[in-house]
Amino acid sequence: MPTGDFSPVPPPPLEPSASMPSEPEIRATIHLYWCVSAILVVALAYLMCFVCRHELKLKPFSWCSVATPFNITLFCGAVSLICFYVLSSFATIAAYGTLPYSPDGLPVGITFALASAEVSYCFYSWYRSQAIMEILFPSWTSVVQLVVYSTPIICSLQIIAAMGNVYFGLLGTTIWYFFTVTSVALAISFTMILDTTFIASFLCAIKSMQDDMKGQIDEKCVIIAKYGAASCAVFYFAHIILAVSSTLPNHLMGELVYCISFALYGGVVILMICMKIALHHESRKRSAKGKQRVEKAKSIVAGSNSTFFVTPGNSTNMLEKSKNQLRRGTSTDQSPKILKTRSFQNPPLDTA
């Protein structure tokens, strides 16, 4: 009976060819995946510390106070991208013969992580924009919400395509190849259209504030619009680079450019974390201003109580003045424009 070591034998390294990327490019690709993963791990740890330090101390601890829709979607998006980068680095190593074996489910895991990140981003964008959508387009809000809730179905098509390619060998067929390409393009287009719609709603809200409220713009709305537009621009730029990488062969930086395009997804997550922090600071600034107004009002009331004396003559004059003011106040109607835009005075944008 034969004896010996039956551990998997690593395959011999692939001979370099004209169609393969160079060794420095392979190393740069792998290192970029790991660097972006490390950056997102640090950003995720900072986000958790930020939530524990600034949000939990303002209210008694409960899982509902921590597991808000914004925190859940942001956390899931960051974790999904970290998994995507780690699995992609292993796939790059396995593709060029430096792993003992290549797991069959690796492409499926990569696709699942990417689809999870896209779904998390769509839901985060919806929770961020829902209040403004309800004010600007109340009749369309339910339709947009239904479209957002169908995002997991749209994004899961690429997972089905990957499973068919890996476990059933269907990539060689023309129909399945078309289905694979279409599912990926549909998920990307769906995410980009939704995000663009939400950012456009914030820009419309800002324009409405400028036109109808004499320049008094809610600062939280400006913060969300600014960071949202930046994340949308990074998202568009990432897919432009992805389209360029699909036209480049592997030996002409195609693998590295493909990695750079998905590395920009991490920049979108970091922008969302920065937006959350900016909204928190804006909330603190508002509360501080509110406290200053209360203190100022208290000091004014205390000063007036100590210096104001009522006499029969001036009390009659004050009574007549107050009656005249009441008559004028009831006779003047508020314009429909002001009533229409009153909802923008303090929109419920507490995403921090």
Tab-separated table of C-alpha atoms in Angstrom:
chain	number	residue	atom	x	y	z
A	1	MET	CA	0.000	0.000	0.000
A	2	PRO	CA	1.657	3.266	-1.038
A	3	THR	CA	2.537	5.736	1.650
A	4	GLY	CA	3.695	9.291	1.502
A	5	ASP	CA	2.581	12.898	1.634
A	6	PHE	CA	-0.760	13.410	-0.075
A	7	SER	CA	-0.960	17.189	0.481
A	8	PRO	CA	-1.917	19.203	-2.606
A	9	VAL	CA	1.066	19.818	-4.837
A	10	PRO	CA	1.310	23.407	-6.053
A	11	PRO	CA	1.113	23.708	-9.820
A	12	PRO	CA	4.226	24.822	-11.610
A	13	PRO	CA	4.391	28.558	-12.246
A	14	LEU	CA	3.004	29.620	-15.562
A	15	GLU	CA	5.471	30.483	-18.234
A	16	PRO	CA	5.298	34.170	-19.110
A	17	SER	CA	3.616	34.832	-22.422
A	18	ALA	CA	2.666	37.835	-24.484
A	19	SER	CA	-0.948	37.638	-23.311
A	20	MET	CA	-0.118	37.661	-19.584
A	21	PRO	CA	0.456	40.717	-17.403
A	22	SER	CA	3.988	41.277	-16.226
A	23	GLU	CA	5.106	40.204	-12.776
A	24	PRO	CA	5.362	43.820	-11.457
A	25	GLU	CA	1.807	44.462	-12.638
A	26	ILE	CA	0.535	41.328	-10.880
A	27	ARG	CA	2.251	42.368	-7.657
A	28	ALA	CA	0.934	45.939	-7.946
A	29	THR	CA	-2.596	44.615	-8.447
A	30	ILE	CA	-2.428	42.327	-5.422
A	31	HIS	CA	-0.874	45.035	-3.240
A	32	LEU	CA	-3.542	47.544	-4.304
A	33	TYR	CA	-6.319	45.136	-3.325
A	34	TRP	CA	-4.769	44.626	0.098
A	35	CYS	CA	-4.067	48.334	0.639
A	36	VAL	CA	-7.662	49.325	-0.126
A	37	SER	CA	-8.881	46.507	2.140
A	38	ALA	CA	-6.694	47.788	4.990
A	39	ILE	CA	-7.936	51.357	4.490
A	40	LEU	CA	-11.556	50.211	4.627
A	41	VAL	CA	-10.903	48.137	7.762
A	42	VAL	CA	-9.495	51.241	9.474
A	43	ALA	CA	-12.431	53.355	8.239
A	44	LEU	CA	-14.920	50.749	9.477
A	45	ALA	CA	-13.239	50.604	12.881
A	46	TYR	CA	-13.355	54.395	13.083
A	47	LEU	CA	-17.055	54.361	12.148
A	48	MET	CA	-17.844	51.897	14.940
A	49	CYS	CA	-15.876	53.956	17.464
A	50	PHE	CA	-17.629	57.113	16.265
A	51	VAL	CA	-21.067	55.542	16.727
A	52	CYS	CA	-20.195	54.249	20.207
A	53	ARG	CA	-18.668	57.545	21.316
A	54	HIS	CA	-21.051	60.139	19.890
A	55	GLU	CA	-24.388	58.419	19.356
A	56	LEU	CA	-24.710	56.027	22.270
A	57	LYS	CA	-23.867	58.588	24.946
A	58	LEU	CA	-26.793	60.781	23.854
A	59	LYS	CA	-29.395	58.094	24.588
A	60	PRO	CA	-29.661	54.910	26.649
A	61	PHE	CA	-28.115	51.903	24.975
A	62	SER	CA	-30.352	49.761	22.819
A	63	TRP	CA	-29.745	47.843	19.635
A	64	CYS	CA	-32.365	49.964	17.894
A	65	SER	CA	-30.341	53.112	18.592
A	66	VAL	CA	-27.270	51.524	17.006
A	67	ALA	CA	-28.840	49.459	14.233
A	68	THR	CA	-30.326	52.373	12.312
A	69	PRO	CA	-30.912	51.905	8.571
A	70	PHE	CA	-28.005	54.263	7.815
A	71	ASN	CA	-25.564	52.436	10.060
A	72	ILE	CA	-26.635	48.983	8.842
A	73	THR	CA	-26.335	49.789	5.144
A	74	LEU	CA	-23.043	51.634	5.623
A	75	PHE	CA	-21.592	48.765	7.661
A	76	CYS	CA	-22.792	46.117	5.185
A	77	GLY	CA	-21.413	48.060	2.239
A	78	ALA	CA	-17.975	48.411	3.843
A	79	VAL	CA	-17.805	44.734	4.873
A	80	SER	CA	-18.934	43.599	1.405
A	81	LEU	CA	-16.240	45.661	-0.278
A	82	ILE	CA	-13.556	44.356	2.086
A	83	CYS	CA	-14.592	40.784	1.216
A	84	PHE	CA	-14.592	41.688	-2.480
A	85	TYR	CA	-11.031	43.058	-2.344
A	86	VAL	CA	-9.668	40.130	-0.331
A	87	LEU	CA	-11.292	37.514	-2.573
A	88	SER	CA	-10.179	39.382	-5.707
A	89	SER	CA	-6.582	39.378	-4.497
A	90	PHE	CA	-6.738	35.609	-3.964
A	91	ALA	CA	-8.300	35.204	-7.412
A	92	THR	CA	-5.433	37.196	-8.941
A	93	ILE	CA	-2.890	35.043	-7.132
A	94	ALA	CA	-4.683	31.854	-8.184
A	95	ALA	CA	-4.984	32.981	-11.804
A	96	TYR	CA	-1.222	33.088	-12.243
A	97	GLY	CA	-0.246	29.863	-10.538
A	98	THR	CA	1.040	30.946	-7.132
A	99	LEU	CA	-1.654	29.244	-5.019
A	100	PRO	CA	-1.632	25.507	-4.194
A	101	TYR	CA	-5.156	25.256	-5.570
A	102	SER	CA	-7.888	27.555	-6.826
A	103	PRO	CA	-11.277	27.241	-5.088
A	104	ASP	CA	-14.081	26.755	-7.583
A	105	GLY	CA	-16.421	29.057	-5.689
A	106	LEU	CA	-14.038	32.018	-5.691
A	107	PRO	CA	-15.666	33.831	-8.659
A	108	VAL	CA	-19.104	33.285	-7.113
A	109	GLY	CA	-17.915	34.746	-3.795
A	110	ILE	CA	-16.446	37.774	-5.565
A	111	THR	CA	-19.682	38.389	-7.461
A	112	PHE	CA	-21.781	37.947	-4.314
A	113	ALA	CA	-19.634	40.466	-2.398
A	114	LEU	CA	-19.874	42.998	-5.236
A	115	ALA	CA	-23.651	42.578	-5.542
A	116	SER	CA	-24.039	43.019	-1.762
A	117	ALA	CA	-22.044	46.252	-1.907
A	118	GLU	CA	-24.232	47.578	-4.731
A	119	VAL	CA	-27.448	46.718	-2.876
A	120	SER	CA	-26.169	48.349	0.328
A	121	TYR	CA	-25.240	51.504	-1.579
A	122	CYS	CA	-28.672	51.757	-3.228
A	123	PHE	CA	-30.487	51.353	0.087
A	124	TYR	CA	-28.191	53.856	1.810
A	125	SER	CA	-28.871	56.384	-0.944
A	126	TRP	CA	-32.607	55.796	-0.553
A	127	TYR	CA	-32.607	56.250	3.229
A	128	ARG	CA	-30.512	59.385	2.760
A	129	SER	CA	-32.920	60.881	0.218
A	130	GLN	CA	-36.336	59.584	1.313
A	131	ALA	CA	-37.353	62.692	3.279
A	132	ILE	CA	-36.592	65.052	0.399
A	133	MET	CA	-38.295	62.775	-2.122
A	134	GLU	CA	-41.462	62.776	-0.017
A	135	ILE	CA	-41.468	66.593	0.005
A	136	LEU	CA	-40.637	67.199	-3.654
A	137	PHE	CA	-42.323	64.233	-5.347
A	138	PRO	CA	-44.936	62.804	-2.948
A	139	SER	CA	-46.856	61.023	-5.700
A	140	TRP	CA	-43.713	59.264	-6.990
A	141	THR	CA	-42.227	58.277	-3.647
A	142	SER	CA	-43.989	54.916	-3.452
A	143	VAL	CA	-42.919	54.078	-7.011
A	144	VAL	CA	-39.278	54.938	-6.293
A	145	GLN	CA	-39.431	52.919	-3.069
A	146	LEU	CA	-40.716	49.895	-4.989
A	147	VAL	CA	-37.874	50.264	-7.485
A	148	VAL	CA	-35.332	50.448	-4.645
A	149	TYR	CA	-36.753	47.309	-3.028
A	150	SER	CA	-36.314	45.473	-6.335
A	151	THR	CA	-32.564	46.207	-6.280
A	152	PRO	CA	-31.626	42.826	-4.680
A	153	ILE	CA	-33.398	41.012	-7.523
A	154	ILE	CA	-31.589	43.024	-10.197
A	155	CYS	CA	-28.178	42.610	-8.558
A	156	SER	CA	-28.654	38.892	-7.867
A	157	LEU	CA	-28.816	38.159	-11.617
A	158	GLN	CA	-25.026	38.476	-11.849
A	159	ILE	CA	-24.681	35.919	-9.024
A	160	ILE	CA	-26.830	33.467	-11.000
A	161	ALA	CA	-24.662	34.116	-14.053
A	162	ALA	CA	-21.477	33.448	-12.078
A	163	MET	CA	-22.863	30.205	-10.656
A	164	GLY	CA	-23.794	29.037	-14.153
A	165	ASN	CA	-20.294	29.833	-15.388
A	166	VAL	CA	-18.500	28.070	-12.535
A	167	TYR	CA	-20.632	25.053	-11.693
A	168	PHE	CA	-22.269	24.282	-15.058
A	169	GLY	CA	-19.691	25.544	-17.541
A	170	LEU	CA	-22.196	27.675	-19.421
A	171	LEU	CA	-19.838	30.550	-20.218
A	172	GLY	CA	-18.953	28.953	-23.552
A	173	THR	CA	-22.497	29.273	-24.821
A	174	THR	CA	-23.440	32.474	-26.607
A	175	ILE	CA	-26.739	32.932	-24.791
A	176	TRP	CA	-25.218	32.552	-21.315
A	177	TYR	CA	-22.318	34.838	-22.178
A	178	PHE	CA	-24.842	37.475	-23.257
A	179	PHE	CA	-26.794	36.920	-20.010
A	180	THR	CA	-23.599	37.324	-17.946
A	181	VAL	CA	-22.616	40.595	-19.614
A	182	THR	CA	-26.167	41.924	-19.484
A	183	SER	CA	-26.629	41.108	-15.780
A	184	VAL	CA	-23.450	42.963	-14.800
A	185	ALA	CA	-24.262	45.972	-17.002
A	186	LEU	CA	-27.846	46.056	-15.709
A	187	ALA	CA	-26.746	46.072	-12.049
A	188	ILE	CA	-24.246	48.867	-12.656
A	189	SER	CA	-26.694	50.962	-14.702
A	190	PHE	CA	-29.487	50.440	-12.174
A	191	THR	CA	-27.283	51.630	-9.306
A	192	MET	CA	-26.033	54.660	-11.218
A	193	ILE	CA	-29.518	55.762	-12.316
A	194	LEU	CA	-30.924	55.488	-8.796
A	195	ASP	CA	-28.047	57.426	-7.271
A	196	THR	CA	-28.302	60.131	-9.926
A	197	THR	CA	-32.045	60.455	-9.253
A	198	PHE	CA	-31.497	60.903	-5.521
A	199	ILE	CA	-28.762	63.499	-5.978
A	200	ALA	CA	-30.945	65.404	-8.445
A	201	SER	CA	-33.708	65.539	-5.817
A	202	PHE	CA	-31.332	67.232	-3.359
A	203	LEU	CA	-30.205	69.741	-5.966
A	204	CYS	CA	-33.862	70.537	-6.686
A	205	ALA	CA	-34.477	71.007	-2.960
A	206	ILE	CA	-31.557	73.435	-2.671
A	207	LYS	CA	-32.761	75.408	-5.683
A	208	SER	CA	-36.275	75.582	-4.201
A	209	MET	CA	-34.848	76.912	-0.933
A	210	GLN	CA	-32.861	79.584	-2.743
A	211	ASP	CA	-35.872	80.705	-4.795
A	212	ASP	CA	-38.592	80.615	-2.145
A	213	MET	CA	-36.834	81.230	1.162
A	214	LYS	CA	-34.573	84.189	0.305
A	215	GLY	CA	-31.364	82.184	0.414
A	216	GLN	CA	-32.037	80.400	3.712
A	217	ILE	CA	-30.783	76.904	2.867
A	218	ASP	CA	-30.776	73.993	5.275
A	219	GLU	CA	-27.126	73.170	5.888
A	220	LYS	CA	-27.781	69.438	6.265
A	221	CYS	CA	-29.332	69.345	2.821
A	222	VAL	CA	-26.247	71.085	1.419
A	223	ILE	CA	-23.934	68.573	3.121
A	224	ILE	CA	-25.839	65.597	1.756
A	225	ALA	CA	-25.974	67.101	-1.735
A	226	LYS	CA	-22.246	67.912	-1.684
A	227	TYR	CA	-21.046	64.489	-0.507
A	228	GLY	CA	-23.683	62.710	-2.573
A	229	ALA	CA	-22.609	64.493	-5.759
A	230	ALA	CA	-18.965	63.662	-4.986
A	231	SER	CA	-19.727	59.974	-4.413
A	232	CYS	CA	-21.820	59.884	-7.588
A	233	ALA	CA	-18.928	61.429	-9.556
A	234	VAL	CA	-16.474	58.875	-8.158
A	235	PHE	CA	-18.935	56.104	-9.003
A	236	TYR	CA	-19.227	57.316	-12.612
A	237	PHE	CA	-15.455	57.694	-12.931
A	238	ALA	CA	-14.920	54.153	-11.611
A	239	HIS	CA	-17.161	52.713	-14.310
A	240	ILE	CA	-15.494	54.755	-17.022
A	241	ILE	CA	-12.186	53.213	-15.971
A	242	LEU	CA	-13.875	49.786	-15.845
A	243	ALA	CA	-15.055	50.244	-19.436
A	244	VAL	CA	-11.518	51.219	-20.454
A	245	SER	CA	-10.048	48.158	-18.723
A	246	SER	CA	-12.384	45.876	-20.658
A	247	THR	CA	-10.799	47.098	-23.908
A	248	LEU	CA	-7.224	46.542	-22.728
A	249	PRO	CA	-5.556	43.126	-22.968
A	250	ASN	CA	-3.986	41.740	-19.805
A	251	HIS	CA	-0.440	42.380	-20.941
A	252	LEU	CA	-1.229	46.087	-21.450
A	253	MET	CA	-2.161	47.003	-17.860
A	254	GLY	CA	-5.681	45.573	-18.249
A	255	GLU	CA	-5.563	43.716	-14.911
A	256	LEU	CA	-4.224	46.711	-12.965
A	257	VAL	CA	-6.688	49.185	-14.517
A	258	TYR	CA	-9.535	46.772	-13.660
A	259	CYS	CA	-8.311	46.735	-10.043
A	260	ILE	CA	-8.109	50.551	-9.925
A	261	SER	CA	-11.701	50.887	-11.125
A	262	PHE	CA	-13.041	48.790	-8.255
A	263	ALA	CA	-10.645	50.385	-5.755
A	264	LEU	CA	-12.583	53.615	-6.307
A	265	TYR	CA	-15.610	51.920	-4.759
A	266	GLY	CA	-13.764	52.182	-1.461
A	267	GLY	CA	-13.568	55.930	-1.997
A	268	VAL	CA	-17.378	56.050	-2.191
A	269	VAL	CA	-17.657	54.305	1.204
A	270	ILE	CA	-15.147	56.718	2.751
A	271	LEU	CA	-17.130	59.677	1.378
A	272	MET	CA	-20.299	58.297	2.973
A	273	ILE	CA	-18.531	57.967	6.328
A	274	CYS	CA	-17.250	61.557	6.006
A	275	MET	CA	-20.809	62.707	5.235
A	276	LYS	CA	-22.084	61.017	8.391
A	277	ILE	CA	-19.422	62.786	10.469
A	278	ALA	CA	-20.181	66.157	8.816
A	279	LEU	CA	-23.898	65.746	9.557
A	280	HIS	CA	-23.103	64.946	13.183
A	281	HIS	CA	-21.004	68.110	13.536
A	282	GLU	CA	-23.784	70.149	11.938
A	283	SER	CA	-26.274	68.732	14.467
A	284	ARG	CA	-23.973	69.681	17.327
A	285	LYS	CA	-23.575	73.176	15.888
A	286	ARG	CA	-27.355	73.558	15.703
A	287	SER	CA	-27.864	72.390	19.267
A	288	ALA	CA	-25.165	74.798	20.472
A	289	LYS	CA	-26.848	77.696	18.674
A	290	GLY	CA	-30.179	76.681	20.163
A	291	LYS	CA	-28.712	76.709	23.662
A	292	GLN	CA	-27.212	80.159	23.018
A	293	ARG	CA	-30.605	81.487	21.934
A	294	VAL	CA	-32.252	80.061	25.052
A	295	GLU	CA	-29.628	81.592	27.310
A	296	LYS	CA	-29.915	84.926	25.532
A	297	ALA	CA	-33.704	84.873	25.861
A	298	LYS	CA	-33.429	84.048	29.548
A	299	SER	CA	-31.046	86.951	30.110
A	300	ILE	CA	-33.348	89.349	28.220
A	301	VAL	CA	-36.366	88.209	30.209
A	302	ALA	CA	-34.455	88.529	33.490
A	303	GLY	CA	-33.276	92.011	32.567
A	304	SER	CA	-36.741	93.185	31.501
A	305	ASN	CA	-38.305	91.879	34.722
A	306	SER	CA	-35.856	93.844	36.813
A	307	THR	CA	-36.226	97.174	34.917
A	308	PHE	CA	-39.776	97.273	33.598
A	309	PHE	CA	-42.579	98.786	35.685
A	310	VAL	CA	-46.186	98.887	34.528
A	311	THR	CA	-48.258	102.041	35.062
A	312	PRO	CA	-51.959	102.514	34.219
A	313	GLY	CA	-51.104	104.801	31.304
A	314	ASN	CA	-48.560	102.632	29.516
A	315	SER	CA	-50.532	99.444	30.186
A	316	THR	CA	-53.484	100.910	28.226
A	317	ASN	CA	-51.185	101.901	25.355
A	318	MET	CA	-49.618	98.430	25.278
A	319	LEU	CA	-53.047	96.805	25.202
A	320	GLU	CA	-54.122	98.939	22.239
A	321	LYS	CA	-50.892	98.163	20.383
A	322	SER	CA	-51.287	94.435	20.907
A	323	LYS	CA	-54.893	94.560	19.633
A	324	ASN	CA	-53.784	96.405	16.494
A	325	GLN	CA	-51.045	93.868	15.888
A	326	LEU	CA	-53.518	91.021	16.253
A	327	ARG	CA	-55.883	92.664	13.745
A	328	ARG	CA	-53.092	93.110	11.222
A	329	GLY	CA	-51.862	89.552	11.772
A	330	THR	CA	-55.255	87.992	11.145
A	331	SER	CA	-55.999	90.114	8.078
A	332	THR	CA	-52.828	89.187	6.201
A	333	ASP	CA	-52.811	85.775	4.577
A	334	GLN	CA	-49.707	83.689	4.108
A	335	SER	CA	-48.761	83.192	0.486
A	336	PRO	CA	-49.071	79.683	-0.918
A	337	LYS	CA	-45.416	79.805	-1.881
A	338	ILE	CA	-44.317	80.186	1.740
A	339	LEU	CA	-46.709	77.480	2.883
A	340	LYS	CA	-45.405	75.209	0.187
A	341	THR	CA	-41.772	75.647	1.172
A	342	ARG	CA	-42.244	75.584	4.915
A	343	SER	CA	-41.406	71.895	4.922
A	344	PHE	CA	-37.850	72.809	3.944
A	345	GLN	CA	-37.275	74.824	7.122
A	346	ASN	CA	-36.162	71.732	9.052
A	347	PRO	CA	-36.316	68.681	6.780
A	348	PRO	CA	-35.828	65.379	8.608
A	349	LEU	CA	-32.280	64.732	7.392
A	350	ASP	CA	-30.822	63.294	10.571
A	351	THR	CA	-28.673	60.665	8.917
A	352	ALA	CA	-25.919	61.089	11.463
